[in-house]
């Protein structure tokens, strides 16, 4: 019996971990076309502020949609930390495939760059909390989801802004 408890205890200790997910909408854009680039200079400035904001966080993975503007938003950070950008399909309305992938990442810091249509679903899927709809002119929100696993999972959500306010 003691051996079983010891094994269970050791499993609990080694399987405990805390993951942080930094979820943002892409920076300022030129149009709604998926292949539209960021608006210059505001969009590229925000992308660099995002890099500066997250550089010391130890980001391990970067997820972006297949749209150019999300990739350009994440590119400065991905280049600075020498990590590839993993793509997800922004037309998946539930983003369930992405959320499943993200939940499998344990003990890491992750950046996810999405859209007004995907950020609320991603935050809900990771934190269990609903956020307000994102206005089409709003680009400065960052949602930080902390998922701590130790026998069960606890989730917290923080909302901060970065860069020059857009509203």
Short mmCIF file of C-alpha atoms in Angstrom, two decimals:
data_model
loop_
_atom_site.label_atom_id
_atom_site.label_comp_id
_atom_site.label_asym_id
_atom_site.label_seq_id
_atom_site.Cartn_x
_atom_site.Cartn_y
_atom_site.Cartn_z
CA UNK A 1 0.00 0.00 0.00
CA UNK A 2 2.81 2.41 0.86
CA UNK A 3 4.47 1.64 -2.48
CA UNK A 4 1.25 2.50 -4.35
CA UNK A 5 0.94 5.78 -2.46
CA UNK A 6 4.60 6.56 -3.15
CA UNK A 7 4.16 5.93 -6.88
CA UNK A 8 1.01 8.07 -6.91
CA UNK A 9 2.82 10.86 -5.02
CA UNK A 10 5.81 10.78 -7.37
CA UNK A 11 3.50 10.82 -10.40
CA UNK A 12 1.68 13.84 -9.00
CA UNK A 13 4.92 15.73 -8.39
CA UNK A 14 6.43 15.00 -11.79
CA UNK A 15 3.22 15.57 -13.71
CA UNK A 16 2.56 18.94 -12.09
CA UNK A 17 3.32 21.89 -14.27
CA UNK A 18 2.26 25.38 -15.12
CA UNK A 19 1.71 26.61 -18.66
CA UNK A 20 1.16 30.20 -19.77
CA UNK A 21 -0.66 31.09 -22.97
CA UNK A 22 -0.37 34.65 -24.28
CA UNK A 23 -3.28 35.13 -26.67
CA UNK A 24 -3.41 38.25 -28.85
CA UNK A 25 -5.15 39.47 -31.93
CA UNK A 26 -2.93 40.32 -34.89
CA UNK A 27 -1.60 43.87 -35.13
CA UNK A 28 -3.12 46.63 -37.27
CA UNK A 29 -3.99 45.42 -40.78
CA UNK A 30 -4.52 46.96 -44.20
CA UNK A 31 -7.74 45.05 -45.04
CA UNK A 32 -9.86 42.03 -44.11
CA UNK A 33 -8.27 39.85 -46.80
CA UNK A 34 -6.46 36.89 -45.18
CA UNK A 35 -3.34 37.67 -47.18
CA UNK A 36 -3.38 41.40 -46.40
CA UNK A 37 -0.20 42.57 -44.69
CA UNK A 38 0.00 44.60 -41.51
CA UNK A 39 -0.62 48.33 -41.77
CA UNK A 40 2.58 50.26 -41.69
CA UNK A 41 3.94 51.67 -39.47
CA UNK A 42 1.40 50.99 -36.68
CA UNK A 43 1.13 47.24 -37.29
CA UNK A 44 4.84 46.60 -37.51
CA UNK A 45 5.45 48.81 -34.49
CA UNK A 46 2.94 46.78 -32.47
CA UNK A 47 4.55 43.52 -33.63
CA UNK A 48 7.89 44.75 -32.31
CA UNK A 49 6.32 45.89 -29.03
CA UNK A 50 4.84 42.38 -28.70
CA UNK A 51 8.32 40.95 -29.17
CA UNK A 52 9.78 43.29 -26.55
CA UNK A 53 6.92 42.52 -24.14
CA UNK A 54 7.33 38.74 -24.37
CA UNK A 55 11.05 38.32 -25.05
CA UNK A 56 11.97 37.67 -21.41
CA UNK A 57 8.99 35.33 -20.80
CA UNK A 58 10.71 32.26 -22.22
CA UNK A 59 8.23 31.65 -25.04
CA UNK A 60 8.70 28.11 -26.30
CA UNK A 61 6.00 27.85 -28.99
CA UNK A 62 4.39 30.31 -31.39
CA UNK A 63 1.02 29.61 -33.01
CA UNK A 64 -0.38 31.75 -35.82
CA UNK A 65 -3.26 31.39 -38.23
CA UNK A 66 -2.67 30.80 -41.92
CA UNK A 67 -3.30 34.53 -42.52
CA UNK A 68 -0.31 36.73 -43.31
CA UNK A 69 -1.15 39.40 -40.70
CA UNK A 70 -0.92 36.94 -37.79
CA UNK A 71 2.40 35.65 -39.08
CA UNK A 72 3.79 39.17 -39.46
CA UNK A 73 2.65 39.99 -35.92
CA UNK A 74 4.51 37.01 -34.44
CA UNK A 75 7.56 37.10 -36.74
CA UNK A 76 9.73 39.52 -34.72
CA UNK A 77 9.40 37.37 -31.58
CA UNK A 78 9.71 34.06 -33.44
CA UNK A 79 12.91 35.31 -35.11
CA UNK A 80 14.33 36.65 -31.85
CA UNK A 81 13.82 33.34 -30.02
CA UNK A 82 14.61 31.21 -33.08
CA UNK A 83 11.33 29.27 -33.00
CA UNK A 84 9.16 28.22 -35.93
CA UNK A 85 5.59 29.44 -36.19
CA UNK A 86 2.99 26.67 -36.12
CA UNK A 87 -0.12 27.39 -38.13
CA UNK A 88 -3.79 26.78 -37.38
CA UNK A 89 -6.90 27.16 -39.50
CA UNK A 90 -8.77 30.38 -38.62
CA UNK A 91 -11.90 29.15 -40.41
CA UNK A 92 -12.47 26.41 -37.79
CA UNK A 93 -15.21 28.22 -35.84
CA UNK A 94 -14.69 26.31 -32.60
CA UNK A 95 -10.87 26.30 -32.86
CA UNK A 96 -11.15 22.93 -31.11
CA UNK A 97 -8.21 21.38 -32.98
CA UNK A 98 -5.95 24.23 -31.91
CA UNK A 99 -7.21 24.20 -28.32
CA UNK A 100 -6.57 20.45 -28.09
CA UNK A 101 -3.00 21.00 -29.36
CA UNK A 102 -2.43 23.83 -26.90
CA UNK A 103 -3.70 21.85 -23.89
CA UNK A 104 -1.15 19.12 -24.63
CA UNK A 105 1.68 21.61 -24.10
CA UNK A 106 2.74 21.27 -20.48
CA UNK A 107 5.04 23.54 -18.49
CA UNK A 108 5.73 25.95 -21.35
CA UNK A 109 5.10 29.55 -22.38
CA UNK A 110 3.11 29.87 -25.61
CA UNK A 111 2.17 32.80 -27.87
CA UNK A 112 -1.02 32.47 -29.92
CA UNK A 113 -1.85 35.14 -32.51
CA UNK A 114 -5.41 35.02 -33.80
CA UNK A 115 -8.33 37.14 -34.97
CA UNK A 116 -11.45 38.80 -33.57
CA UNK A 117 -13.27 35.57 -34.43
CA UNK A 118 -10.75 33.15 -32.89
CA UNK A 119 -9.27 34.89 -29.82
CA UNK A 120 -12.49 34.67 -27.72
CA UNK A 121 -12.89 30.96 -28.55
CA UNK A 122 -9.24 30.22 -27.74
CA UNK A 123 -9.42 32.06 -24.43
CA UNK A 124 -12.68 30.26 -23.54
CA UNK A 125 -11.23 26.87 -24.50
CA UNK A 126 -8.09 27.37 -22.40
CA UNK A 127 -9.50 29.23 -19.40
CA UNK A 128 -13.20 28.40 -19.30
CA UNK A 129 -13.91 32.15 -19.17
CA UNK A 130 -15.78 34.25 -21.71
CA UNK A 131 -14.29 37.54 -22.85
CA UNK A 132 -16.04 40.49 -24.45
CA UNK A 133 -16.19 40.58 -28.25
CA UNK A 134 -13.18 42.29 -29.81
CA UNK A 135 -13.90 45.39 -31.88
CA UNK A 136 -12.55 45.50 -35.40
CA UNK A 137 -10.41 48.52 -34.42
CA UNK A 138 -8.99 46.94 -31.24
CA UNK A 139 -5.45 45.56 -31.43
CA UNK A 140 -3.83 46.07 -28.02
CA UNK A 141 -5.36 43.31 -25.86
CA UNK A 142 -3.38 40.42 -24.46
CA UNK A 143 -5.08 37.58 -22.62
CA UNK A 144 -2.79 35.57 -20.37
CA UNK A 145 -4.12 32.15 -19.48
CA UNK A 146 -2.33 30.27 -16.72
CA UNK A 147 -3.07 26.54 -16.52
CA UNK A 148 -1.59 24.74 -13.53
CA UNK A 149 -1.88 20.99 -13.34
CA UNK A 150 -1.34 19.11 -10.10
CA UNK A 151 -3.80 16.21 -9.77
CA UNK A 152 -6.38 18.62 -11.28
CA UNK A 153 -6.13 21.71 -13.46
CA UNK A 154 -6.62 25.24 -12.19
CA UNK A 155 -7.02 28.05 -14.69
CA UNK A 156 -6.66 31.80 -14.34
CA UNK A 157 -7.15 34.57 -16.87
CA UNK A 158 -5.50 38.00 -16.86
CA UNK A 159 -6.27 40.73 -19.35
CA UNK A 160 -3.60 43.34 -20.08
CA UNK A 161 -2.86 45.70 -22.94
CA UNK A 162 0.38 46.35 -24.75
CA UNK A 163 1.66 49.01 -27.10
CA UNK A 164 -0.20 52.19 -27.99
CA UNK A 165 -3.91 52.00 -27.09
CA UNK A 166 -6.19 51.59 -30.10
CA UNK A 167 -9.47 52.70 -28.53
#
